[in-house]
Short mmCIF file of C-alpha atoms and ligand atoms in Angstrom, two decimals:
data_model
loop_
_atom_site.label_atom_id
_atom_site.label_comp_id
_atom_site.label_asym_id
_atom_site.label_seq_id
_atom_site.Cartn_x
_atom_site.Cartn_y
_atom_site.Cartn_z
CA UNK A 78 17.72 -15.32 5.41
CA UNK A 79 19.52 -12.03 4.85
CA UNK A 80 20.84 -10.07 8.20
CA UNK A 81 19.69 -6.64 8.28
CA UNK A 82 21.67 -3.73 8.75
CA UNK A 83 21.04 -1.65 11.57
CA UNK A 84 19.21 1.88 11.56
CA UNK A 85 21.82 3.60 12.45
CA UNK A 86 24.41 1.76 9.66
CA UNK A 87 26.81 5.23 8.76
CA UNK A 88 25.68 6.98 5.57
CA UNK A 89 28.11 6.32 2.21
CA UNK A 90 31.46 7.36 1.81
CA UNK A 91 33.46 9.22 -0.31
CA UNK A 92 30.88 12.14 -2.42
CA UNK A 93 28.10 10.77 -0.65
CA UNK A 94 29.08 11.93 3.11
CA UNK A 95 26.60 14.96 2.46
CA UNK A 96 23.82 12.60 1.28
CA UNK A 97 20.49 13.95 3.05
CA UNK A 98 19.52 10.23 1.83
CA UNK A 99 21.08 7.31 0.20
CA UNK A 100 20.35 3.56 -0.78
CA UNK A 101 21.48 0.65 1.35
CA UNK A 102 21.88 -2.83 0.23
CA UNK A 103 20.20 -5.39 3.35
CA UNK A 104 22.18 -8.16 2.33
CA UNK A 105 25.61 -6.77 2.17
CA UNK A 106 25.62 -3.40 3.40
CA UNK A 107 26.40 -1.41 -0.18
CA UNK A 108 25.59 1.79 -0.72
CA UNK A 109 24.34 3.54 -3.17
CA UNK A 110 23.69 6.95 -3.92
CA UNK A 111 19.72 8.48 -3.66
CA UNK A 112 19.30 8.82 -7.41
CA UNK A 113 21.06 5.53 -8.87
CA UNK A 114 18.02 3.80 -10.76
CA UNK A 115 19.46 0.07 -10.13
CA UNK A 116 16.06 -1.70 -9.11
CA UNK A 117 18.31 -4.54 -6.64
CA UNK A 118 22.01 -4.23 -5.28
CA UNK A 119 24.57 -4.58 -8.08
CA UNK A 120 26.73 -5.98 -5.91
CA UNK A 121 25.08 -8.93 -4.38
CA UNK A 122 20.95 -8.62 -5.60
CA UNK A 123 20.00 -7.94 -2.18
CA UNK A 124 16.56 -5.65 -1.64
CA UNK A 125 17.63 -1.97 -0.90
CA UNK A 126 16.41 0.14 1.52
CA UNK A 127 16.28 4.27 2.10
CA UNK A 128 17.75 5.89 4.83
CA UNK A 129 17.71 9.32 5.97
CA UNK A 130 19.81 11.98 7.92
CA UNK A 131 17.62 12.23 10.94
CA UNK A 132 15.26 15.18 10.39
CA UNK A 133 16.40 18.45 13.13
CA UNK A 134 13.42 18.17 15.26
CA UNK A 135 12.32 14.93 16.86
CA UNK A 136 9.56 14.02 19.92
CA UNK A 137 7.48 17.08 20.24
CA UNK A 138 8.79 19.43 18.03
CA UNK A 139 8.94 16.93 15.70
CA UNK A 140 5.10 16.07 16.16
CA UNK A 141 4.39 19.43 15.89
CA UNK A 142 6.09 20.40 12.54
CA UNK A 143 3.70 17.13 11.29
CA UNK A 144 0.55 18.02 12.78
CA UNK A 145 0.55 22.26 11.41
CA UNK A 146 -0.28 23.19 8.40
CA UNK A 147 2.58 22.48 5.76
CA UNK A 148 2.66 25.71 3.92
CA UNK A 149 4.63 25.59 0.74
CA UNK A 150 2.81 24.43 -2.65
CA UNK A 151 4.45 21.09 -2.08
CA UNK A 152 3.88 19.64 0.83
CA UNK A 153 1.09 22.35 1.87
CA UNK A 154 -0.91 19.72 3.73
CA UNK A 155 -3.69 18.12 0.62
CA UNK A 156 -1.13 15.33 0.11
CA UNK A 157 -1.13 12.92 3.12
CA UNK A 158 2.03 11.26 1.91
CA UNK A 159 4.15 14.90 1.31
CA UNK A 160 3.59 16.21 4.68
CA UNK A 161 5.99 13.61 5.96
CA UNK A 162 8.53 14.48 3.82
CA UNK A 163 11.30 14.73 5.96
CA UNK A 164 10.87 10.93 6.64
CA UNK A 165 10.02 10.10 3.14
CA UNK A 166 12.33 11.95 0.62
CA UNK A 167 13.14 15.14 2.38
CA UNK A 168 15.24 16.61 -0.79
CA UNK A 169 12.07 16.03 -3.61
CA UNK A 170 11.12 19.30 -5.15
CA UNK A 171 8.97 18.93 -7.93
CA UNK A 172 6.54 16.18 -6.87
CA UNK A 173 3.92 13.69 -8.74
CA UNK A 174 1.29 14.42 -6.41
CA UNK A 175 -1.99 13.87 -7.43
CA UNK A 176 -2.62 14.24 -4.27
CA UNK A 177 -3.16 11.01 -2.16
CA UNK A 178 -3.93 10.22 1.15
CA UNK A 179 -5.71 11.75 4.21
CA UNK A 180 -7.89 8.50 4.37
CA UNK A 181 -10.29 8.21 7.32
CA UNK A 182 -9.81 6.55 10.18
CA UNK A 183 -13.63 4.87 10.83
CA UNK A 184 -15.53 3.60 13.68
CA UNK A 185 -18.63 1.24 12.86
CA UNK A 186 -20.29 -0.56 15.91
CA UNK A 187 -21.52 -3.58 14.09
CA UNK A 188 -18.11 -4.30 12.60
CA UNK A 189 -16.56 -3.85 15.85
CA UNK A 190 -19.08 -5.90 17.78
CA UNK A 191 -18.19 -8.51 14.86
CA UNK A 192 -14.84 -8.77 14.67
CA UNK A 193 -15.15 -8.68 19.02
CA UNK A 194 -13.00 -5.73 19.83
CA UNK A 195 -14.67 -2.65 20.92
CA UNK A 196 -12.19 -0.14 19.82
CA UNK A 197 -11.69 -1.01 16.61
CA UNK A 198 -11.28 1.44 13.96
CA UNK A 199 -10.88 0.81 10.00
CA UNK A 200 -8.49 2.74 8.02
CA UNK A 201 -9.45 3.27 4.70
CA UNK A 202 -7.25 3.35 2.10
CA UNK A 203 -9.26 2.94 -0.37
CA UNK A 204 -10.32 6.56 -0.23
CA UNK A 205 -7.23 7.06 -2.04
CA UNK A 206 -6.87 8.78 -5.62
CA UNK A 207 -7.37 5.57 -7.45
CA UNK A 208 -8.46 3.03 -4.60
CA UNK A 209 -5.84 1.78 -3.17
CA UNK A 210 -3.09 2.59 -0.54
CA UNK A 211 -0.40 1.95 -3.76
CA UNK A 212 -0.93 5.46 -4.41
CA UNK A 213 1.15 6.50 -1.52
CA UNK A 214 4.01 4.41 -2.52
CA UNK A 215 3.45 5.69 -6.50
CA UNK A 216 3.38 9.57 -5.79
CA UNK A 217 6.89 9.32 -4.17
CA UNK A 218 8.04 6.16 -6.78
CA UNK A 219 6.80 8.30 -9.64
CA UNK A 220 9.15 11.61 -8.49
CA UNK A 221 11.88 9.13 -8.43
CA UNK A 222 11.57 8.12 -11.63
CA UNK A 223 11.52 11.70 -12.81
CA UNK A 224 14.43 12.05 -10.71
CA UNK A 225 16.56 9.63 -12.21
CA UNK A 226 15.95 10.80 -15.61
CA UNK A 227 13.71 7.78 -16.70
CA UNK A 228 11.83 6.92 -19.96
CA UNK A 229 9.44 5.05 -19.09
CA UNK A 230 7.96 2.81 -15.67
CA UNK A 231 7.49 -0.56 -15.51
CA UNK A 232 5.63 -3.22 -12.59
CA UNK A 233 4.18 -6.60 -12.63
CA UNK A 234 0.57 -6.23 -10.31
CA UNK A 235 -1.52 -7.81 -9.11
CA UNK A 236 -4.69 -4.77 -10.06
CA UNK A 237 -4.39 -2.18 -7.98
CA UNK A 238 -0.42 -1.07 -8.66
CA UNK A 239 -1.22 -1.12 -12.11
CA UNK A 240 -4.15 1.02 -11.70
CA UNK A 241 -1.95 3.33 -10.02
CA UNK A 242 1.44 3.44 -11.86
CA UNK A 243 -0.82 3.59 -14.95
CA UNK A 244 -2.39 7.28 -13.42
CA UNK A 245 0.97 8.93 -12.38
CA UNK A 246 2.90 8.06 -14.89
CA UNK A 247 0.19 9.76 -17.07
CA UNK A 248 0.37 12.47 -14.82
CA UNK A 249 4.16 12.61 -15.13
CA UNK A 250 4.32 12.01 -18.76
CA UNK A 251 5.93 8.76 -18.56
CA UNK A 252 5.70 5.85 -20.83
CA UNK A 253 4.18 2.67 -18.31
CA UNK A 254 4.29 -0.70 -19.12
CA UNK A 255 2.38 -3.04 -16.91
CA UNK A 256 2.20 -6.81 -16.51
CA UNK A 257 -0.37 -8.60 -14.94
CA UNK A 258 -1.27 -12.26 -14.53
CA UNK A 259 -4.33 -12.96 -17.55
CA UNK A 260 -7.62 -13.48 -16.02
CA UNK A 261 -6.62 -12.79 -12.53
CA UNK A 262 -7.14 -9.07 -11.54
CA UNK A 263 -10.03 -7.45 -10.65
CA UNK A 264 -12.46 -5.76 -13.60
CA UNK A 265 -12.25 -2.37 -11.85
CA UNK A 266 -8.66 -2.67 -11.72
CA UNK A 267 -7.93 -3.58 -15.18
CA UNK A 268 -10.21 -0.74 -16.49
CA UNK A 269 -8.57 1.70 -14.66
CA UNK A 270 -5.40 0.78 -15.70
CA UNK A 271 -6.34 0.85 -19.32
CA UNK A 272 -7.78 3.93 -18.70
CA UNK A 273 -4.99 6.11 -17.82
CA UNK A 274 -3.23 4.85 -21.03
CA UNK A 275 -0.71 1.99 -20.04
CA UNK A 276 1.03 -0.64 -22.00
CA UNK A 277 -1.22 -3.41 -20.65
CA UNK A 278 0.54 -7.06 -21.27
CA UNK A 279 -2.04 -10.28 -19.71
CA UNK A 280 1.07 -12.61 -19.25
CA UNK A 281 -0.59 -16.44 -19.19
CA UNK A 282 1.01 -17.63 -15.51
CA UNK A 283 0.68 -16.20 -12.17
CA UNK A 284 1.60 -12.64 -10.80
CA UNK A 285 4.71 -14.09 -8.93
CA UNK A 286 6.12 -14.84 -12.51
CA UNK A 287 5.21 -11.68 -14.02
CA UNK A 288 7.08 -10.10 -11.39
CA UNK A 289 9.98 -12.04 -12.24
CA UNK A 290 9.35 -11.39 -15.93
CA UNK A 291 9.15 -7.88 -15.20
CA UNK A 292 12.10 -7.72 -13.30
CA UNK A 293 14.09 -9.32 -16.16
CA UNK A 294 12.46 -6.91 -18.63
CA UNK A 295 12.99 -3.36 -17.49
CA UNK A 296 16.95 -4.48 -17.00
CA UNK A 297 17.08 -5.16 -20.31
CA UNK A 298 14.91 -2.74 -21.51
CA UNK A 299 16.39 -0.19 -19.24
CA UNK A 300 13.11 0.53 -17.48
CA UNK A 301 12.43 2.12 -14.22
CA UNK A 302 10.73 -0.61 -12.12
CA UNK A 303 8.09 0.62 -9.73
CA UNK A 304 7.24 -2.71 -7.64
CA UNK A 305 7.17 -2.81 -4.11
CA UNK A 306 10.87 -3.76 -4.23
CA UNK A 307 11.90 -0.65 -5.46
CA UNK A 308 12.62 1.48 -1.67
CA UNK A 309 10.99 4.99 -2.74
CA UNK A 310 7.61 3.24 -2.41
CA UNK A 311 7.79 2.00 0.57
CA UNK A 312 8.87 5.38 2.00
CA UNK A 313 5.31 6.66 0.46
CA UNK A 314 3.40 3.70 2.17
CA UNK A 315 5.33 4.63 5.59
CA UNK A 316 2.77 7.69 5.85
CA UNK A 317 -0.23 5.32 6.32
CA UNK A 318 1.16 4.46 9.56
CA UNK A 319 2.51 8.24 10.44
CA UNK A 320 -1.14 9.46 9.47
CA UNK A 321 -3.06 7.16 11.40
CA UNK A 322 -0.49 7.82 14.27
CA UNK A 323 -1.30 11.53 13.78
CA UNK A 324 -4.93 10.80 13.70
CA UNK A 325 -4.55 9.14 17.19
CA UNK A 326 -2.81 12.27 18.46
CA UNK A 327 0.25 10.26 18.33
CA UNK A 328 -1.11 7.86 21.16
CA UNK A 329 -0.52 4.24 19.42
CA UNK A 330 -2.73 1.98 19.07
CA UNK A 331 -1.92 -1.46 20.53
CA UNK A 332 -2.77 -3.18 17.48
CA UNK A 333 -2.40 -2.76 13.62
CA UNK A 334 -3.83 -5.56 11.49
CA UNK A 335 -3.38 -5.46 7.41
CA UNK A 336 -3.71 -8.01 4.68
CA UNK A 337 -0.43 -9.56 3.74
CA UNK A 338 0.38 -10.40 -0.44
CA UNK A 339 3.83 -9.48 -1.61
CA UNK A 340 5.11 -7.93 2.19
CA UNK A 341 5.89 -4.37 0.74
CA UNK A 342 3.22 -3.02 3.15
CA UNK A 343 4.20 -5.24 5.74
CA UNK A 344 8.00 -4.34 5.49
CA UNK A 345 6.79 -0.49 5.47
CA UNK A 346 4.73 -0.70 8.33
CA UNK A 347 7.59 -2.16 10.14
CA UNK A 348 10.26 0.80 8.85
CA UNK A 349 7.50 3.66 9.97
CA UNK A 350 7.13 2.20 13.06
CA UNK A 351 11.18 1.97 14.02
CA UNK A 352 11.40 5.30 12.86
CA UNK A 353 8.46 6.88 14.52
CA UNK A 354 9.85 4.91 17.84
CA UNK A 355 13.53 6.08 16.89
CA UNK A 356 12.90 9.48 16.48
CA UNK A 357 10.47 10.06 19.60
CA UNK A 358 7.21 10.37 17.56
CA UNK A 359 5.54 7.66 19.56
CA UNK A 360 6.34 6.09 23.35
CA UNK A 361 5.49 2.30 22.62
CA UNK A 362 5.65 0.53 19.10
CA UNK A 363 2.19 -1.31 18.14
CA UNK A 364 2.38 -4.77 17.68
CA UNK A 365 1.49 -5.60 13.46
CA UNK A 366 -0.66 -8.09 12.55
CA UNK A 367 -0.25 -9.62 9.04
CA UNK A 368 -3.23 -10.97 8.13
CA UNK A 369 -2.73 -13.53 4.56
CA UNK A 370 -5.07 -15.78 2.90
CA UNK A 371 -5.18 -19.83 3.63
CA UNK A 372 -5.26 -20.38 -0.38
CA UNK A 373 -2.18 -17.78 -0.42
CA UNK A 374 -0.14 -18.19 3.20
CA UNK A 375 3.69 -18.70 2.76
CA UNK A 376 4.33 -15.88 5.61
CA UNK A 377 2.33 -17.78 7.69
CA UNK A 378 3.50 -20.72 7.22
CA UNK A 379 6.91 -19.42 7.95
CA UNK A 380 5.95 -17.15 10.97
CA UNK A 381 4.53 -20.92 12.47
CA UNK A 382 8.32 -22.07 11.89
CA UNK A 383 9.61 -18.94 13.68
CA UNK A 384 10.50 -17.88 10.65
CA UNK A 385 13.69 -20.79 10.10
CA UNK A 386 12.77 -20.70 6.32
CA UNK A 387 11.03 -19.00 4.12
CA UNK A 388 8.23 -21.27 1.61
CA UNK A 389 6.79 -20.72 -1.21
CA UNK A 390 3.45 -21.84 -2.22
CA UNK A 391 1.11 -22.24 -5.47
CA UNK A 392 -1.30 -19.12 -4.62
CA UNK A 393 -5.38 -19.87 -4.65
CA UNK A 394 -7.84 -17.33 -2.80
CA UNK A 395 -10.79 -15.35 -4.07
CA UNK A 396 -9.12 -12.06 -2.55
CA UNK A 397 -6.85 -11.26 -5.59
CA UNK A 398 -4.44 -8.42 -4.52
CA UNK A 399 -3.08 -10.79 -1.93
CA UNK A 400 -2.65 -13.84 -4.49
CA UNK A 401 0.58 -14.49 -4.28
CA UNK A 402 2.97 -17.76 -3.72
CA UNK A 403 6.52 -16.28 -3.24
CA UNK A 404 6.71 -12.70 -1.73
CA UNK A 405 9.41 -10.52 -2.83
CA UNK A 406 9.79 -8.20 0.36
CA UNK A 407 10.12 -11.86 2.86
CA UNK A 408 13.14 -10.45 4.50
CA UNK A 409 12.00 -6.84 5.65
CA UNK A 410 8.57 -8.32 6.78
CA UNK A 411 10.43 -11.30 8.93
CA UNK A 412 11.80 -8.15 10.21
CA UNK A 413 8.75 -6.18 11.15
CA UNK A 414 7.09 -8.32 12.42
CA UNK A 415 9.94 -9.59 15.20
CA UNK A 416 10.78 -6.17 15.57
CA UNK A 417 6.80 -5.41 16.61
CA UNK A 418 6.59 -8.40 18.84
CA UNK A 419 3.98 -9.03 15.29
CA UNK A 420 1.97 -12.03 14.66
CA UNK A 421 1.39 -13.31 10.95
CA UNK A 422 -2.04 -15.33 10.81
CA UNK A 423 -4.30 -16.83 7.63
CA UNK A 424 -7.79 -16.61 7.22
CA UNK A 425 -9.75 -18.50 4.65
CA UNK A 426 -11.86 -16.99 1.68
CA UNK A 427 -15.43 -17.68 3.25
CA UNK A 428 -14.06 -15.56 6.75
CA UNK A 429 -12.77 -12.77 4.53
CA UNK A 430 -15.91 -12.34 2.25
CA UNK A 431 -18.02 -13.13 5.49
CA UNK A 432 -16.01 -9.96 7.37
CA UNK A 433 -16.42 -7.87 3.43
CA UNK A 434 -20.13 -8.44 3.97
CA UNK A 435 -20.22 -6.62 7.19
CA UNK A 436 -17.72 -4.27 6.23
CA UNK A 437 -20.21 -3.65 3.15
CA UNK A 438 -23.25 -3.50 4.89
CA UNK A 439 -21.96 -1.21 7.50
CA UNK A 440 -21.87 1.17 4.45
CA UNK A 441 -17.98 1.39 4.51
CA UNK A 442 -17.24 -1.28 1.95
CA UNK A 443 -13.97 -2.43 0.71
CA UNK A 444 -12.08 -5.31 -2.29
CA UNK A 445 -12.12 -8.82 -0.89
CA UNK A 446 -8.11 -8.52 0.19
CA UNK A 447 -8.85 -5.68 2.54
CA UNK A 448 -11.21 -7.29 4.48
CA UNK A 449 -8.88 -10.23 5.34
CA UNK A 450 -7.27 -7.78 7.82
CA UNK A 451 -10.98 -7.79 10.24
CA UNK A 452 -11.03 -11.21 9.38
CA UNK A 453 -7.82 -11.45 10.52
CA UNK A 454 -8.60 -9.73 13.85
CA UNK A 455 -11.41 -11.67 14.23
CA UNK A 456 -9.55 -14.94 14.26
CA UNK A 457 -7.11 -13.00 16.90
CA UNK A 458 -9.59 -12.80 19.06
CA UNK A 459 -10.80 -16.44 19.68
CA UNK A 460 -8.00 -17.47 19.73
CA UNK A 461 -6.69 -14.91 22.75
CA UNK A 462 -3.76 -12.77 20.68
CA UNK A 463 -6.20 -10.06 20.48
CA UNK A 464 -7.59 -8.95 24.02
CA UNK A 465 -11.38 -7.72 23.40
CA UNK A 466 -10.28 -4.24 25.34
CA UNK A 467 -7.28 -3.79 23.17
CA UNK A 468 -7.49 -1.20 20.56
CA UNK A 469 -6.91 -2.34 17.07
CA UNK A 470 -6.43 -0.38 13.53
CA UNK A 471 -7.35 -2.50 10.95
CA UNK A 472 -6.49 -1.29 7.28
CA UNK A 473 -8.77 -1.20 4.80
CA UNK A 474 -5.93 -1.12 1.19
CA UNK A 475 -8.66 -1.36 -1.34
CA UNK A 476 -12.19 0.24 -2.48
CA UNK A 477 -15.34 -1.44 -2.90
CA UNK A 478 -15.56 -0.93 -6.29
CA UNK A 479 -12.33 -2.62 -7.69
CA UNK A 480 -13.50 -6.05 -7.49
CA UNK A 481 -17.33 -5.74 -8.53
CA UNK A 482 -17.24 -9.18 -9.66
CA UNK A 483 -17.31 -10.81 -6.51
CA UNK A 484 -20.31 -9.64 -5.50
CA UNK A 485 -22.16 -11.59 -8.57
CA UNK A 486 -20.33 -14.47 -8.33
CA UNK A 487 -20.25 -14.86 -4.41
CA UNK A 488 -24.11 -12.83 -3.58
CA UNK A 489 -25.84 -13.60 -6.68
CA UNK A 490 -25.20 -17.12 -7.72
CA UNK A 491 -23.72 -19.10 -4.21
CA UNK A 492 -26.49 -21.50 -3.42
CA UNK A 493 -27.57 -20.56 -0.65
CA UNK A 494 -26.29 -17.10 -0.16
CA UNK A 495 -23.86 -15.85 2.09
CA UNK A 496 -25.17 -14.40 5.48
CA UNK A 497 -25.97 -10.77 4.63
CA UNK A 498 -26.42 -11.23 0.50
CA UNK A 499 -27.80 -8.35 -0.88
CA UNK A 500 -29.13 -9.73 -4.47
CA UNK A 501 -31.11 -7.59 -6.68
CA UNK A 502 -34.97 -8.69 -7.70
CA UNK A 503 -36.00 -7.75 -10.69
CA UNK A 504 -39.54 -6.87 -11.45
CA UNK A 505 -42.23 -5.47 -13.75
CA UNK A 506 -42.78 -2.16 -13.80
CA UNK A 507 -45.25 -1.40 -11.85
CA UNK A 508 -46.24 -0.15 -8.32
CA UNK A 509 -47.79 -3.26 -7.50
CA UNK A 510 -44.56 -5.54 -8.18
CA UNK A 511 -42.93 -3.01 -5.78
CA UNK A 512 -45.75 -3.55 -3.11
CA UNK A 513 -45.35 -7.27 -3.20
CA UNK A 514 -42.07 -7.18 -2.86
CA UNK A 515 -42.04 -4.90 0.50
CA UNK A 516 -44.84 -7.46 1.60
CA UNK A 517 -42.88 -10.08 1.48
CA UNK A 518 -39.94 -8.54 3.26
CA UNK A 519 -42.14 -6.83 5.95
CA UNK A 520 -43.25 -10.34 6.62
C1 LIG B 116 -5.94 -4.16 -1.90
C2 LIG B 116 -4.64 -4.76 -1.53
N1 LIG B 116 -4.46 -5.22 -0.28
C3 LIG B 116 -3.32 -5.77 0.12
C4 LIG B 116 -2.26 -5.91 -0.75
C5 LIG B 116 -1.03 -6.56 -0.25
O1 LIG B 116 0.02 -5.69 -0.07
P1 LIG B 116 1.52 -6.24 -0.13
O2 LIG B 116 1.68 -6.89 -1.48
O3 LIG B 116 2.35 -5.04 0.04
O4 LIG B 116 1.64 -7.25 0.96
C6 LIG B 116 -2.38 -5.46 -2.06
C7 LIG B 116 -1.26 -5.61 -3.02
O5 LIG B 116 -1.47 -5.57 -4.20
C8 LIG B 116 -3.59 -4.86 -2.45
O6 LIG B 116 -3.76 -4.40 -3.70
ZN1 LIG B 117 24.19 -6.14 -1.71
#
């Protein structure tokens, strides 16, 4: 396991002493400057990580500079990721914003009396531009990109990156090229990636060797690679946890739960939550839960083993977005998580489609992936992690609608149906057919 370099490791030497921000390699403690494109260290192949100057204000005044109205045309407030700037890429001018984020932060009784925690609230990323939270990493991994002067983006996905590089690079007149594991994303996902115009290549094999395909690609290719490894996006996906915090009038919740695939989230949580304690935003850090999928569980497996090794394992759930054997951001979760006194826990494909159905018929509806993180809190609860008075955030990554499929296959044709299966009946057309059929219900 890589040792981690502390938040307050000095900025670069030499012509980068005035950096406002700069890259840092976790492995080996390399700098590099804010605009070099290089997708790992060149030194060592370690993950990289931002850092910032600390912004002026912090505590109050910096709570208050986040919570009024952002005034200029670029961070004037409609983009949820931009008015964080300061902690996200305070020197970006001319932004790819489409813009993203300001997702809700819900309350629904029946999922809360499910999952067994009162105060539970879901927030939902899937109200984002194209249904995902990836669009808060993309907006500020897009500007990059621009940035550094490239010619085109590249990522291996899973569905919903995809979907999202695909609609800011259009937006940014950028060339994408995307490759995703054949016959394993989501309809909704793949159609909105074709949509908004990328290079779309099914590679036969599973996303964790796309990603290494990928990887190996747009260095030869001389790419710009927008996967979670690349740091600019996790600075975007910092502001789900600064929003919510906002949302909360910056009292923290005790609990954050979230479904757990390739650890980019995870590893962002766990950044926006050592800088929000850091820099006096928030008294007392919430603990994260990682929620993963039985058929897809190597952090868990690993957080069992106090985290002595990482595994790797051959992924198999229904929830697709979180399909994935051999996660690229390991390290920086391992981190988050120990440095959130965090718990990483699996739950199996019938709990997360039984805590989607809920989630669904509550009218909030999410993907199958998202709803691993109630399922997750759920399973917190029996077994006594998760007191029932405790107030939990759950996040919702993913809209109802990418993953249509699921609901034919799993409501439609699963003898016998799911608790709270909602199948279609079809019928003549007439008012009669529609009278028997409220008859029978009524009955
Ligand atoms: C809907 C959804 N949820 C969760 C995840 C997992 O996030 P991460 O890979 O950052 O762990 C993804 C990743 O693709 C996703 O699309
Ligand atoms: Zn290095």
């Amino acid at each position: 396991m890589t040792d981690h370099a502390t938040p307050t490791a000095p900025p670069p030497r030499g012509p980068e002493t005035e950096a406002r921000s700069w890259q840092l390699c976790l492995r080996c403690g390399e700098t590099l400057a804010e605009t070099d494109p290089w997708p790992r260290c060149p030194r060592c192949g370690g993950l990289l990580e931002v850092r910032h100057r600390p912004p002026g204000a912090r505590g109050a005044a910096l709570r208050a500079l986040f919570d009024a109205p952002r005034g200029d045309p670029l961070a004037d407030g409609s983009s949820g990721v931009w008015r964080f700037r300061e902690l996200v890429l305070p020197t970006a001018t001319d932004v790819v914003s489409h813009p993203e984020g300001n997702t809700p932060l819900l309350h629904r009784p029946a999922v809360a009396r499910w999952a067994g925690v009162d105060a539970l609230l879901m927030k939902h990323e899937g109200h984002n531009p194209t249904g995902s939270f990836k669009d808060r990493g993309m907006t500020v991994g897009v500007t990059q990109a621009r940035r550094v002067g490239a010619r085109a983006v590249a990522c291996a996905s899973t569905g919903n990156t995809s979907a999202s590089l695909a609609a800011y690079a259009a937006q940014a007149g950028l060339p994408a090229l995307v490759l995703v594991p054949s016959g394993k994303i989501a309809l909704g996902k793949l159609t909105q990636t074709l949509a908004y115009g990328a290079r779309t290549l099914l590679v036969r094999g599973d996303f964790d060797a796309a990603l290494s395909l990928v990887q190996e690609a747009s260095e030869r290719l001389g790419v710009y690679l927008l996967n979670s490894i690349n740091p600019f996006r996790i600075e975007g996906q910092k502001t789900i946890v600064f929003e919510l915090l906002r949302q909360l009038a910056w009292d923290p919740p005790d609990w954050i739960a979230l479904p757990a695939g390739n650890l980019g989230n995870t590893a962002a949580f766990g950044k926006a939550l050592r800088e929000a304690h850091a820099l006096g935003l928030i008294g007392r850090v919430p603990r994260l839960a990682a929620v993963q999928a039985t058929g897809a569980a190597p952090f868990a497996a690993s957080f069992r083993e106090a985290f002595t090794r990482p595994h790797r394992v051959r992924a198999d759930t229904v929830a697709t977005a979180i399909n994935i054997g051999d996660p690229a951001s390991f390290d920086r979760a391992v981190t988050a998580i120990r440095e959130t006194d965090g718990v990483v826990t699996a739950v199996s494909d019938d709990e997360i489609l039984a805590a989607k159905a809920v989630i669904d018929a509550a009218g909030v509806g999410c993907e199958p992936a998202s709803a691993a993180s109630v399922a997750g809190v759920l399973a917190l609860v029996r077994e006594g992690a998760i007191g029932p008075g405790e107030r939990v955030v759950a996040v919702l990554t993913g809209h109802v609608l990418k993953d249509p499929g699921i609901l034919v296959r799993f409501h439609q044709e699963t003898e016998p149906p799911p608790p709270l299966a909602n199948r279609p009946i079809e019928i003549d057309p007439t008012l009669a057919a529609i009278e028997k059929v409220l008859e029978v219900e009524g009955r």
